[in-house]
PDB file of C-alpha atoms in Angstrom:
ATOM      1  CA  MET A   1     -45.427 -70.264-197.547  1.00  0.00           C
ATOM      2  CA  ASP A   2     -48.244 -69.651-194.799  1.00  0.00           C
ATOM      3  CA  GLU A   3     -51.678 -70.640-195.959  1.00  0.00           C
ATOM      4  CA  ARG A   4     -53.617 -67.665-195.325  1.00  0.00           C
ATOM      5  CA  ARG A   5     -51.108 -65.576-197.673  1.00  0.00           C
ATOM      6  CA  LEU A   6     -52.707 -64.088-200.343  1.00  0.00           C
ATOM      7  CA  ASP A   7     -50.960 -61.580-203.128  1.00  0.00           C
ATOM      8  CA  GLY A   8     -51.415 -57.246-202.803  1.00  0.00           C
ATOM      9  CA  ASN A   9     -53.695 -57.799-205.403  1.00  0.00           C
ATOM     10  CA  ALA A  10     -56.152 -58.891-202.429  1.00  0.00           C
ATOM     11  CA  THR A  11     -56.794 -55.872-201.322  1.00  0.00           C
ATOM     12  CA  ALA A  12     -57.312 -54.000-204.331  1.00  0.00           C
ATOM     13  CA  GLY A  13     -61.654 -53.891-203.421  1.00  0.00           C
ATOM     14  CA  VAL A  14     -61.310 -52.180-199.778  1.00  0.00           C
ATOM     15  CA  LEU A  15     -58.015 -49.337-201.033  1.00  0.00           C
ATOM     16  CA  ALA A  16     -60.425 -48.430-204.032  1.00  0.00           C
ATOM     17  CA  GLU A  17     -63.147 -47.874-201.222  1.00  0.00           C
ATOM     18  CA  ILE A  18     -60.273 -44.486-199.935  1.00  0.00           C
ATOM     19  CA  PHE A  19     -58.065 -44.120-202.708  1.00  0.00           C
ATOM     20  CA  THR A  20     -59.692 -42.973-206.344  1.00  0.00           C
ATOM     21  CA  PHE A  21     -55.713 -44.421-207.954  1.00  0.00           C
ATOM     22  CA  GLU A  22     -55.585 -47.388-208.941  1.00  0.00           C
ATOM     23  CA  MET A  23     -53.636 -48.621-205.846  1.00  0.00           C
ATOM     24  CA  THR A  24     -52.385 -52.339-207.055  1.00  0.00           C
ATOM     25  CA  THR A  25     -49.932 -50.775-208.921  1.00  0.00           C
ATOM     26  CA  ALA A  26     -48.625 -47.905-206.649  1.00  0.00           C
ATOM     27  CA  ARG A  27     -45.036 -48.293-205.761  1.00  0.00           C
ATOM     28  CA  THR A  28     -44.315 -48.979-202.286  1.00  0.00           C
ATOM     29  CA  ALA A  29     -40.874 -48.387-200.471  1.00  0.00           C
ATOM     30  CA  CYS A  30     -40.709 -50.414-197.269  1.00  0.00           C
ATOM     31  CA  VAL A  31     -39.208 -48.100-194.611  1.00  0.00           C
ATOM     32  CA  HIS A  32     -37.948 -51.135-192.774  1.00  0.00           C
ATOM     33  CA  CYS A  33     -36.137 -52.401-195.415  1.00  0.00           C
ATOM     34  CA  GLY A  34     -36.332 -49.947-197.932  1.00  0.00           C
ATOM     35  CA  ALA A  35     -37.263 -52.450-201.111  1.00  0.00           C
ATOM     36  CA  THR A  36     -39.795 -50.759-203.400  1.00  0.00           C
ATOM     37  CA  GLY A  37     -42.395 -52.640-205.188  1.00  0.00           C
ATOM     38  CA  GLU A  38     -46.557 -52.438-206.586  1.00  0.00           C
ATOM     39  CA  VAL A  39     -48.687 -53.332-203.608  1.00  0.00           C
ATOM     40  CA  GLY A  40     -49.918 -56.121-206.024  1.00  0.00           C
ATOM     41  CA  ALA A  41     -46.520 -57.767-205.495  1.00  0.00           C
ATOM     42  CA  GLN A  42     -46.758 -57.223-201.584  1.00  0.00           C
ATOM     43  CA  MET A  43     -48.493 -59.952-199.591  1.00  0.00           C
ATOM     44  CA  ALA A  44     -50.986 -59.720-198.039  1.00  0.00           C
ATOM     45  CA  TYR A  45     -53.739 -60.801-195.083  1.00  0.00           C
ATOM     46  CA  VAL A  46     -57.401 -60.128-195.173  1.00  0.00           C
ATOM     47  CA  SER A  47     -59.137 -60.827-192.818  1.00  0.00           C
ATOM     48  CA  GLU A  48     -62.912 -59.064-190.724  1.00  0.00           C
ATOM     49  CA  ILE A  49     -60.865 -57.389-188.105  1.00  0.00           C
ATOM     50  CA  GLY A  50     -58.770 -56.120-191.450  1.00  0.00           C
ATOM     51  CA  THR A  51     -56.279 -55.768-194.148  1.00  0.00           C
ATOM     52  CA  VAL A  52     -52.391 -55.821-193.702  1.00  0.00           C
ATOM     53  CA  VAL A  53     -49.963 -55.491-196.465  1.00  0.00           C
ATOM     54  CA  ARG A  54     -46.918 -56.809-195.998  1.00  0.00           C
ATOM     55  CA  CYS A  55     -43.338 -55.724-198.192  1.00  0.00           C
ATOM     56  CA  ALA A  56     -42.754 -59.134-199.807  1.00  0.00           C
ATOM     57  CA  SER A  57     -39.699 -58.292-198.930  1.00  0.00           C
ATOM     58  CA  CYS A  58     -38.986 -57.833-195.243  1.00  0.00           C
ATOM     59  CA  ASN A  59     -42.972 -58.697-193.864  1.00  0.00           C
ATOM     60  CA  ASN A  60     -43.098 -55.206-192.452  1.00  0.00           C
ATOM     61  CA  ALA A  61     -46.277 -54.096-192.121  1.00  0.00           C
ATOM     62  CA  LEU A  62     -46.434 -51.376-195.206  1.00  0.00           C
ATOM     63  CA  ILE A  63     -50.501 -50.586-195.045  1.00  0.00           C
ATOM     64  CA  ARG A  64     -52.765 -51.228-192.618  1.00  0.00           C
ATOM     65  CA  VAL A  65     -56.466 -50.594-193.311  1.00  0.00           C
ATOM     66  CA  ALA A  66     -59.218 -51.501-190.543  1.00  0.00           C
ATOM     67  CA  ARG A  67     -62.739 -50.921-191.279  1.00  0.00           C
ATOM     68  CA  GLN A  68     -66.204 -50.278-189.242  1.00  0.00           C
ATOM     69  CA  ASP A  69     -69.079 -52.797-189.467  1.00  0.00           C
ATOM     70  CA  ASP A  70     -71.143 -50.308-190.832  1.00  0.00           C
ATOM     71  CA  GLY A  71     -68.732 -49.424-193.427  1.00  0.00           C
ATOM     72  CA  GLY A  72     -68.862 -46.167-192.345  1.00  0.00           C
ATOM     73  CA  ARG A  73     -65.223 -45.457-191.212  1.00  0.00           C
ATOM     74  CA  TYR A  74     -62.247 -46.214-191.990  1.00  0.00           C
ATOM     75  CA  TRP A  75     -58.489 -46.204-190.294  1.00  0.00           C
ATOM     76  CA  LEU A  76     -55.623 -46.155-192.134  1.00  0.00           C
ATOM     77  CA  ASP A  77     -51.787 -46.289-191.738  1.00  0.00           C
ATOM     78  CA  LEU A  78     -49.495 -45.630-193.583  1.00  0.00           C
ATOM     79  CA  ARG A  79     -46.210 -45.270-190.940  1.00  0.00           C
ATOM     80  CA  GLY A  80     -44.677 -48.847-192.776  1.00  0.00           C
ATOM     81  CA  VAL A  81     -44.091 -46.983-196.333  1.00  0.00           C
ATOM     82  CA  LYS A  82     -41.548 -44.205-196.805  1.00  0.00           C
ATOM     83  CA  TYR A  83     -43.742 -43.116-199.972  1.00  0.00           C
ATOM     84  CA  LEU A  84     -46.613 -44.044-202.664  1.00  0.00           C
ATOM     85  CA  GLN A  85     -46.441 -43.587-205.804  1.00  0.00           C
ATOM     86  CA  LEU A  86     -49.299 -43.270-207.930  1.00  0.00           C
ATOM     87  CA  GLU A  87     -50.377 -43.199-211.521  1.00  0.00           C
ATOM     88  CA  GLU A  88     -53.008 -41.792-213.004  1.00  0.00           C
ATOM     89  CA  HIS A  89     -54.274 -43.782-215.459  1.00  0.00           C
ATOM     90  CA  LEU A  90     -55.885 -42.034-218.449  1.00  0.00           C
TER      91      LEU A  90
ATOM     92  CA  MET B   1     -87.354 -92.381-183.401  1.00  0.00           C
ATOM     93  CA  GLY B   2     -89.738 -90.120-181.392  1.00  0.00           C
ATOM     94  CA  ARG B   3     -87.594 -90.297-178.391  1.00  0.00           C
ATOM     95  CA  GLY B   4     -84.924 -89.348-180.363  1.00  0.00           C
ATOM     96  CA  PHE B   5     -86.671 -86.098-182.325  1.00  0.00           C
ATOM     97  CA  PHE B   6     -87.763 -85.165-178.467  1.00  0.00           C
ATOM     98  CA  SER B   7     -84.113 -85.375-177.539  1.00  0.00           C
ATOM     99  CA  ARG B   8     -82.838 -82.921-179.996  1.00  0.00           C
ATOM    100  CA  GLY B   9     -85.636 -80.703-179.745  1.00  0.00           C
ATOM    101  CA  PHE B  10     -84.991 -80.201-175.941  1.00  0.00           C
ATOM    102  CA  ARG B  11     -81.316 -80.420-176.673  1.00  0.00           C
ATOM    103  CA  GLY B  12     -81.336 -77.347-179.214  1.00  0.00           C
ATOM    104  CA  ARG B  13     -83.440 -75.035-176.505  1.00  0.00           C
ATOM    105  CA  ARG B  14     -80.889 -75.670-173.639  1.00  0.00           C
ATOM    106  CA  ARG B  15     -78.765 -74.725-175.687  1.00  0.00           C
ATOM    107  CA  GLU B  16     -80.226 -71.603-177.420  1.00  0.00           C
ATOM    108  CA  SER B  17     -81.196 -70.686-173.695  1.00  0.00           C
ATOM    109  CA  GLU B  18     -77.912 -70.738-172.091  1.00  0.00           C
ATOM    110  CA  GLY B  19     -76.469 -69.034-174.661  1.00  0.00           C
ATOM    111  CA  ASP B  20     -78.383 -65.939-174.640  1.00  0.00           C
ATOM    112  CA  ASP B  21     -76.995 -64.963-171.074  1.00  0.00           C
ATOM    113  CA  ARG B  22     -73.696 -65.790-172.405  1.00  0.00           C
ATOM    114  CA  ILE B  23     -73.900 -64.220-175.611  1.00  0.00           C
ATOM    115  CA  PRO B  24     -72.648 -60.596-175.757  1.00  0.00           C
ATOM    116  CA  PRO B  25     -75.019 -57.581-177.474  1.00  0.00           C
ATOM    117  CA  GLY B  26     -73.881 -58.115-181.116  1.00  0.00           C
ATOM    118  CA  GLN B  27     -72.358 -61.146-181.354  1.00  0.00           C
ATOM    119  CA  TYR B  28     -73.536 -64.637-182.602  1.00  0.00           C
ATOM    120  CA  LEU B  29     -72.392 -68.352-181.992  1.00  0.00           C
ATOM    121  CA  VAL B  30     -70.020 -70.573-184.167  1.00  0.00           C
ATOM    122  CA  ASP B  31     -68.888 -74.259-183.732  1.00  0.00           C
ATOM    123  CA  GLY B  32     -66.013 -73.726-185.309  1.00  0.00           C
ATOM    124  CA  PHE B  33     -63.032 -72.154-184.629  1.00  0.00           C
ATOM    125  CA  PRO B  34     -62.249 -69.078-187.428  1.00  0.00           C
ATOM    126  CA  VAL B  35     -59.069 -68.140-187.773  1.00  0.00           C
ATOM    127  CA  LEU B  36     -57.940 -64.084-188.198  1.00  0.00           C
ATOM    128  CA  SER B  37     -54.312 -63.799-189.303  1.00  0.00           C
ATOM    129  CA  ALA B  38     -53.089 -59.775-189.675  1.00  0.00           C
ATOM    130  CA  GLY B  39     -49.274 -61.563-190.883  1.00  0.00           C
ATOM    131  CA  PRO B  40     -47.478 -64.838-191.158  1.00  0.00           C
ATOM    132  CA  THR B  41     -47.914 -68.071-189.200  1.00  0.00           C
ATOM    133  CA  PRO B  42     -44.377 -67.236-187.232  1.00  0.00           C
ATOM    134  CA  ARG B  43     -43.479 -70.957-186.481  1.00  0.00           C
ATOM    135  CA  THR B  44     -40.980 -70.682-183.688  1.00  0.00           C
ATOM    136  CA  PRO B  45     -38.536 -73.944-182.792  1.00  0.00           C
ATOM    137  CA  LEU B  46     -39.227 -74.649-179.334  1.00  0.00           C
ATOM    138  CA  ALA B  47     -36.210 -75.000-178.222  1.00  0.00           C
ATOM    139  CA  GLU B  48     -35.708 -71.331-179.615  1.00  0.00           C
ATOM    140  CA  TRP B  49     -39.669 -69.970-177.303  1.00  0.00           C
ATOM    141  CA  THR B  50     -38.718 -68.207-174.292  1.00  0.00           C
ATOM    142  CA  PHE B  51     -41.278 -66.055-172.385  1.00  0.00           C
ATOM    143  CA  THR B  52     -40.084 -62.160-171.083  1.00  0.00           C
ATOM    144  CA  LEU B  53     -41.320 -60.334-168.454  1.00  0.00           C
ATOM    145  CA  ASP B  54     -39.570 -57.229-168.503  1.00  0.00           C
ATOM    146  CA  GLY B  55     -40.348 -53.250-168.207  1.00  0.00           C
ATOM    147  CA  GLU B  56     -41.031 -51.889-164.897  1.00  0.00           C
ATOM    148  CA  VAL B  57     -39.561 -54.976-163.361  1.00  0.00           C
ATOM    149  CA  ASP B  58     -35.696 -54.608-160.714  1.00  0.00           C
ATOM    150  CA  GLU B  59     -35.481 -57.396-162.988  1.00  0.00           C
ATOM    151  CA  PRO B  60     -36.709 -58.859-166.255  1.00  0.00           C
ATOM    152  CA  ARG B  61     -37.314 -62.966-165.754  1.00  0.00           C
ATOM    153  CA  THR B  62     -37.509 -64.666-169.018  1.00  0.00           C
ATOM    154  CA  TRP B  63     -38.084 -68.902-169.145  1.00  0.00           C
ATOM    155  CA  SER B  64     -37.149 -71.347-171.354  1.00  0.00           C
ATOM    156  CA  TRP B  65     -40.427 -73.599-173.017  1.00  0.00           C
ATOM    157  CA  GLU B  66     -38.914 -76.266-170.835  1.00  0.00           C
ATOM    158  CA  GLU B  67     -39.501 -73.995-167.513  1.00  0.00           C
ATOM    159  CA  PHE B  68     -42.333 -72.409-168.597  1.00  0.00           C
ATOM    160  CA  ARG B  69     -43.576 -75.734-169.041  1.00  0.00           C
ATOM    161  CA  ALA B  70     -42.807 -76.786-165.354  1.00  0.00           C
ATOM    162  CA  LEU B  71     -44.521 -73.665-164.354  1.00  0.00           C
ATOM    163  CA  PRO B  72     -48.120 -74.571-162.062  1.00  0.00           C
ATOM    164  CA  SER B  73     -50.545 -75.118-164.924  1.00  0.00           C
ATOM    165  CA  GLU B  74     -54.693 -74.271-164.613  1.00  0.00           C
ATOM    166  CA  GLU B  75     -57.320 -75.703-166.603  1.00  0.00           C
ATOM    167  CA  VAL B  76     -60.059 -73.165-167.761  1.00  0.00           C
ATOM    168  CA  THR B  77     -62.971 -73.265-169.295  1.00  0.00           C
ATOM    169  CA  ARG B  78     -64.456 -70.055-170.810  1.00  0.00           C
ATOM    170  CA  ASP B  79     -66.252 -68.321-173.829  1.00  0.00           C
ATOM    171  CA  ILE B  80     -64.662 -66.754-175.595  1.00  0.00           C
ATOM    172  CA  HIS B  81     -66.605 -63.512-178.263  1.00  0.00           C
ATOM    173  CA  CYS B  82     -64.116 -62.266-181.270  1.00  0.00           C
ATOM    174  CA  VAL B  83     -64.703 -58.266-182.012  1.00  0.00           C
ATOM    175  CA  THR B  84     -66.405 -60.122-185.773  1.00  0.00           C
ATOM    176  CA  LYS B  85     -68.928 -60.933-183.860  1.00  0.00           C
ATOM    177  CA  TRP B  86     -68.164 -64.732-183.047  1.00  0.00           C
ATOM    178  CA  SER B  87     -68.660 -65.903-179.794  1.00  0.00           C
ATOM    179  CA  LYS B  88     -67.856 -69.516-178.637  1.00  0.00           C
ATOM    180  CA  LEU B  89     -69.199 -70.460-175.571  1.00  0.00           C
ATOM    181  CA  GLY B  90     -67.340 -72.969-172.816  1.00  0.00           C
ATOM    182  CA  THR B  91     -63.593 -73.588-174.065  1.00  0.00           C
ATOM    183  CA  THR B  92     -61.188 -75.402-172.195  1.00  0.00           C
ATOM    184  CA  TRP B  93     -57.608 -73.950-172.214  1.00  0.00           C
ATOM    185  CA  GLU B  94     -54.997 -75.339-169.727  1.00  0.00           C
ATOM    186  CA  GLY B  95     -51.408 -72.430-169.074  1.00  0.00           C
ATOM    187  CA  VAL B  96     -49.984 -70.979-166.582  1.00  0.00           C
ATOM    188  CA  SER B  97     -51.423 -68.023-164.769  1.00  0.00           C
ATOM    189  CA  VAL B  98     -50.019 -64.739-165.258  1.00  0.00           C
ATOM    190  CA  ASP B  99     -50.735 -64.572-161.571  1.00  0.00           C
ATOM    191  CA  THR B 100     -47.831 -67.563-161.316  1.00  0.00           C
ATOM    192  CA  LEU B 101     -45.333 -64.888-164.073  1.00  0.00           C
ATOM    193  CA  LEU B 102     -45.676 -62.428-162.223  1.00  0.00           C
ATOM    194  CA  ASP B 103     -45.125 -63.921-158.592  1.00  0.00           C
ATOM    195  CA  GLY B 104     -43.025 -62.026-156.190  1.00  0.00           C
ATOM    196  CA  VAL B 105     -42.574 -58.642-159.175  1.00  0.00           C
ATOM    197  CA  ASP B 106     -42.867 -55.943-157.179  1.00  0.00           C
ATOM    198  CA  THR B 107     -43.705 -52.869-159.747  1.00  0.00           C
ATOM    199  CA  ALA B 108     -45.444 -49.841-160.000  1.00  0.00           C
ATOM    200  CA  ALA B 109     -47.032 -50.493-163.108  1.00  0.00           C
ATOM    201  CA  GLU B 110     -50.118 -50.252-164.624  1.00  0.00           C
ATOM    202  CA  TYR B 111     -51.108 -51.230-168.287  1.00  0.00           C
ATOM    203  CA  VAL B 112     -48.887 -54.160-170.072  1.00  0.00           C
ATOM    204  CA  VAL B 113     -48.168 -54.938-173.377  1.00  0.00           C
ATOM    205  CA  GLY B 114     -47.951 -58.594-174.610  1.00  0.00           C
ATOM    206  CA  PHE B 115     -45.575 -59.022-176.938  1.00  0.00           C
ATOM    207  CA  CYS B 116     -45.543 -61.576-180.450  1.00  0.00           C
ATOM    208  CA  ASP B 117     -43.727 -63.296-182.551  1.00  0.00           C
ATOM    209  CA  GLY B 118     -44.077 -61.547-185.701  1.00  0.00           C
ATOM    210  CA  GLY B 119     -44.265 -58.223-183.912  1.00  0.00           C
ATOM    211  CA  TYR B 120     -47.751 -57.789-182.712  1.00  0.00           C
ATOM    212  CA  THR B 121     -48.494 -56.064-179.604  1.00  0.00           C
ATOM    213  CA  THR B 122     -51.451 -55.857-177.511  1.00  0.00           C
ATOM    214  CA  ASN B 123     -52.396 -53.268-174.477  1.00  0.00           C
ATOM    215  CA  LEU B 124     -54.197 -54.110-171.027  1.00  0.00           C
ATOM    216  CA  PRO B 125     -54.737 -52.766-167.862  1.00  0.00           C
ATOM    217  CA  LEU B 126     -51.938 -54.739-165.183  1.00  0.00           C
ATOM    218  CA  GLU B 127     -55.455 -55.670-163.449  1.00  0.00           C
ATOM    219  CA  ASP B 128     -57.231 -57.690-166.112  1.00  0.00           C
ATOM    220  CA  VAL B 129     -54.550 -59.942-166.704  1.00  0.00           C
ATOM    221  CA  THR B 130     -54.015 -60.345-162.203  1.00  0.00           C
ATOM    222  CA  ASP B 131     -56.447 -62.009-159.714  1.00  0.00           C
ATOM    223  CA  GLY B 132     -57.808 -64.756-161.525  1.00  0.00           C
ATOM    224  CA  LYS B 133     -58.197 -62.571-165.046  1.00  0.00           C
ATOM    225  CA  ALA B 134     -55.294 -64.057-167.382  1.00  0.00           C
ATOM    226  CA  TRP B 135     -53.489 -66.891-168.378  1.00  0.00           C
ATOM    227  CA  ILE B 136     -50.780 -67.823-171.298  1.00  0.00           C
ATOM    228  CA  ALA B 137     -52.371 -70.759-172.520  1.00  0.00           C
ATOM    229  CA  HIS B 138     -50.250 -74.103-174.124  1.00  0.00           C
ATOM    230  CA  THR B 139     -53.052 -76.091-174.850  1.00  0.00           C
ATOM    231  CA  TYR B 140     -56.396 -76.392-175.998  1.00  0.00           C
ATOM    232  CA  GLU B 141     -59.135 -78.884-175.911  1.00  0.00           C
ATOM    233  CA  GLY B 142     -56.146 -81.064-174.449  1.00  0.00           C
ATOM    234  CA  GLU B 143     -54.031 -81.378-176.931  1.00  0.00           C
ATOM    235  CA  PRO B 144     -50.976 -78.826-177.334  1.00  0.00           C
ATOM    236  CA  LEU B 145     -52.046 -75.200-178.741  1.00  0.00           C
ATOM    237  CA  PRO B 146     -51.914 -75.241-182.671  1.00  0.00           C
ATOM    238  CA  PRO B 147     -49.468 -72.633-184.653  1.00  0.00           C
ATOM    239  CA  GLU B 148     -52.700 -70.794-186.616  1.00  0.00           C
ATOM    240  CA  HIS B 149     -54.713 -70.190-182.804  1.00  0.00           C
ATOM    241  CA  GLY B 150     -51.645 -69.363-181.843  1.00  0.00           C
ATOM    242  CA  GLY B 151     -49.488 -72.117-180.266  1.00  0.00           C
ATOM    243  CA  PRO B 152     -47.157 -72.828-178.521  1.00  0.00           C
ATOM    244  CA  ALA B 153     -48.629 -70.617-176.146  1.00  0.00           C
ATOM    245  CA  ARG B 154     -50.752 -67.077-176.656  1.00  0.00           C
ATOM    246  CA  LEU B 155     -52.344 -64.650-174.122  1.00  0.00           C
ATOM    247  CA  LEU B 156     -55.951 -65.559-173.282  1.00  0.00           C
ATOM    248  CA  VAL B 157     -57.823 -63.199-171.773  1.00  0.00           C
ATOM    249  CA  PRO B 158     -61.427 -64.302-171.836  1.00  0.00           C
ATOM    250  CA  HIS B 159     -62.946 -61.506-170.536  1.00  0.00           C
ATOM    251  CA  LEU B 160     -61.800 -58.656-173.288  1.00  0.00           C
ATOM    252  CA  TYR B 161     -62.725 -59.052-176.839  1.00  0.00           C
ATOM    253  CA  PHE B 162     -60.175 -62.040-178.431  1.00  0.00           C
ATOM    254  CA  TRP B 163     -57.464 -60.053-180.218  1.00  0.00           C
ATOM    255  CA  LYS B 164     -55.978 -59.108-176.415  1.00  0.00           C
ATOM    256  CA  SER B 165     -55.509 -62.453-176.437  1.00  0.00           C
ATOM    257  CA  ALA B 166     -52.386 -62.144-178.502  1.00  0.00           C
ATOM    258  CA  LYS B 167     -51.135 -65.396-180.531  1.00  0.00           C
ATOM    259  CA  TRP B 168     -47.976 -66.387-180.435  1.00  0.00           C
ATOM    260  CA  VAL B 169     -46.955 -64.276-176.935  1.00  0.00           C
ATOM    261  CA  ARG B 170     -42.843 -64.291-176.373  1.00  0.00           C
ATOM    262  CA  GLY B 171     -43.265 -61.995-172.772  1.00  0.00           C
ATOM    263  CA  LEU B 172     -45.160 -58.719-171.125  1.00  0.00           C
ATOM    264  CA  ARG B 173     -43.485 -55.591-170.859  1.00  0.00           C
ATOM    265  CA  LEU B 174     -45.092 -53.716-167.071  1.00  0.00           C
ATOM    266  CA  ALA B 175     -45.676 -50.789-168.427  1.00  0.00           C
ATOM    267  CA  ALA B 176     -46.157 -46.989-166.492  1.00  0.00           C
ATOM    268  CA  ALA B 177     -47.808 -45.784-169.073  1.00  0.00           C
ATOM    269  CA  ASP B 178     -50.729 -47.162-171.452  1.00  0.00           C
ATOM    270  CA  GLU B 179     -49.378 -47.545-175.529  1.00  0.00           C
ATOM    271  CA  PRO B 180     -51.961 -48.714-177.833  1.00  0.00           C
ATOM    272  CA  GLY B 181     -51.737 -52.335-179.086  1.00  0.00           C
ATOM    273  CA  PHE B 182     -51.956 -53.037-182.785  1.00  0.00           C
ATOM    274  CA  TRP B 183     -55.490 -52.546-183.483  1.00  0.00           C
ATOM    275  CA  GLU B 184     -55.962 -50.941-181.135  1.00  0.00           C
ATOM    276  CA  SER B 185     -53.674 -48.083-182.602  1.00  0.00           C
ATOM    277  CA  LEU B 186     -55.731 -48.708-185.691  1.00  0.00           C
ATOM    278  CA  GLY B 187     -59.435 -47.989-184.390  1.00  0.00           C
ATOM    279  CA  TYR B 188     -59.982 -50.868-182.426  1.00  0.00           C
ATOM    280  CA  HIS B 189     -61.552 -50.167-178.922  1.00  0.00           C
ATOM    281  CA  ASN B 190     -58.107 -49.712-176.553  1.00  0.00           C
ATOM    282  CA  TYR B 191     -59.925 -51.756-173.325  1.00  0.00           C
ATOM    283  CA  GLY B 192     -62.950 -53.756-175.763  1.00  0.00           C
ATOM    284  CA  ASP B 193     -64.904 -55.218-173.318  1.00  0.00           C
ATOM    285  CA  PRO B 194     -67.425 -57.659-175.414  1.00  0.00           C
ATOM    286  CA  TRP B 195     -70.580 -56.640-172.982  1.00  0.00           C
ATOM    287  CA  ARG B 196     -70.654 -52.744-173.524  1.00  0.00           C
ATOM    288  CA  GLU B 197     -69.780 -53.592-177.083  1.00  0.00           C
ATOM    289  CA  GLN B 198     -65.938 -51.837-177.056  1.00  0.00           C
ATOM    290  CA  ARG B 199     -65.477 -52.381-180.412  1.00  0.00           C
ATOM    291  CA  TYR B 200     -63.983 -49.633-182.092  1.00  0.00           C
ATOM    292  CA  TRP B 201     -62.894 -45.842-180.981  1.00  0.00           C
ATOM    293  CA  GLY B 202     -65.765 -44.145-179.564  1.00  0.00           C
ATOM    294  CA  ASP B 203     -67.623 -47.043-178.639  1.00  0.00           C
TER     295      ASP B 203
END
């Protein structure tokens, strides 16, 4: 167990700054191994330099987010996911 | 008692004035050594560890840990600067100069990619890792480099922001074309000079 590993729910804050949908319950499919699951059930590495959501099955980087330190600009890389399935919560 | 008080004040002022010259714009000093991770800490056994030089070279070169540690090492003391704004002065490392690894290599490459356990990469101009500017560091402050700081070996390129000093480095790939690495492809500056505050694209 890596001491700096968090679960995907730790990314709720930064993802909520970008997406209007609740992202921790969004389902992903990993480009590398095909595993599917909710973002909140994946692994997360969160630091000042950026946030990385990694596949709980194969460790592939699913979602990467970097934020300029003044908060004025974000970069989002979704190359690690085949798709995101988003649910509207009414 | 008066002497002690005077002493503390004197050291404090001295250090501040030294730091002023040595801290790049926007940075602050830390005494600790923060750990930033973008993935799990790899734990490759030394018996399985290798360091590889490949890409635009006639013959790729690979060293086992034993062979790598038999290469001449240098002790270097340098200030380091993280893009998240902390700087740490006077850190002492031992490592193998990249010049030593490249000795006798004939290449037309102008760029290099450091590749690592866990898939991390970082890109640099070749001229920024040669002529005594970069090392493969295996020792920090006299002790084997701990895994959380990149051990058993990390790239050390102290004149650039510290994300370029890739932890858990396993090789250098020489390339004719520049290829942005893990953070360089996600908004962080392609070169990363702390003295020009090159943190993000467009800086």
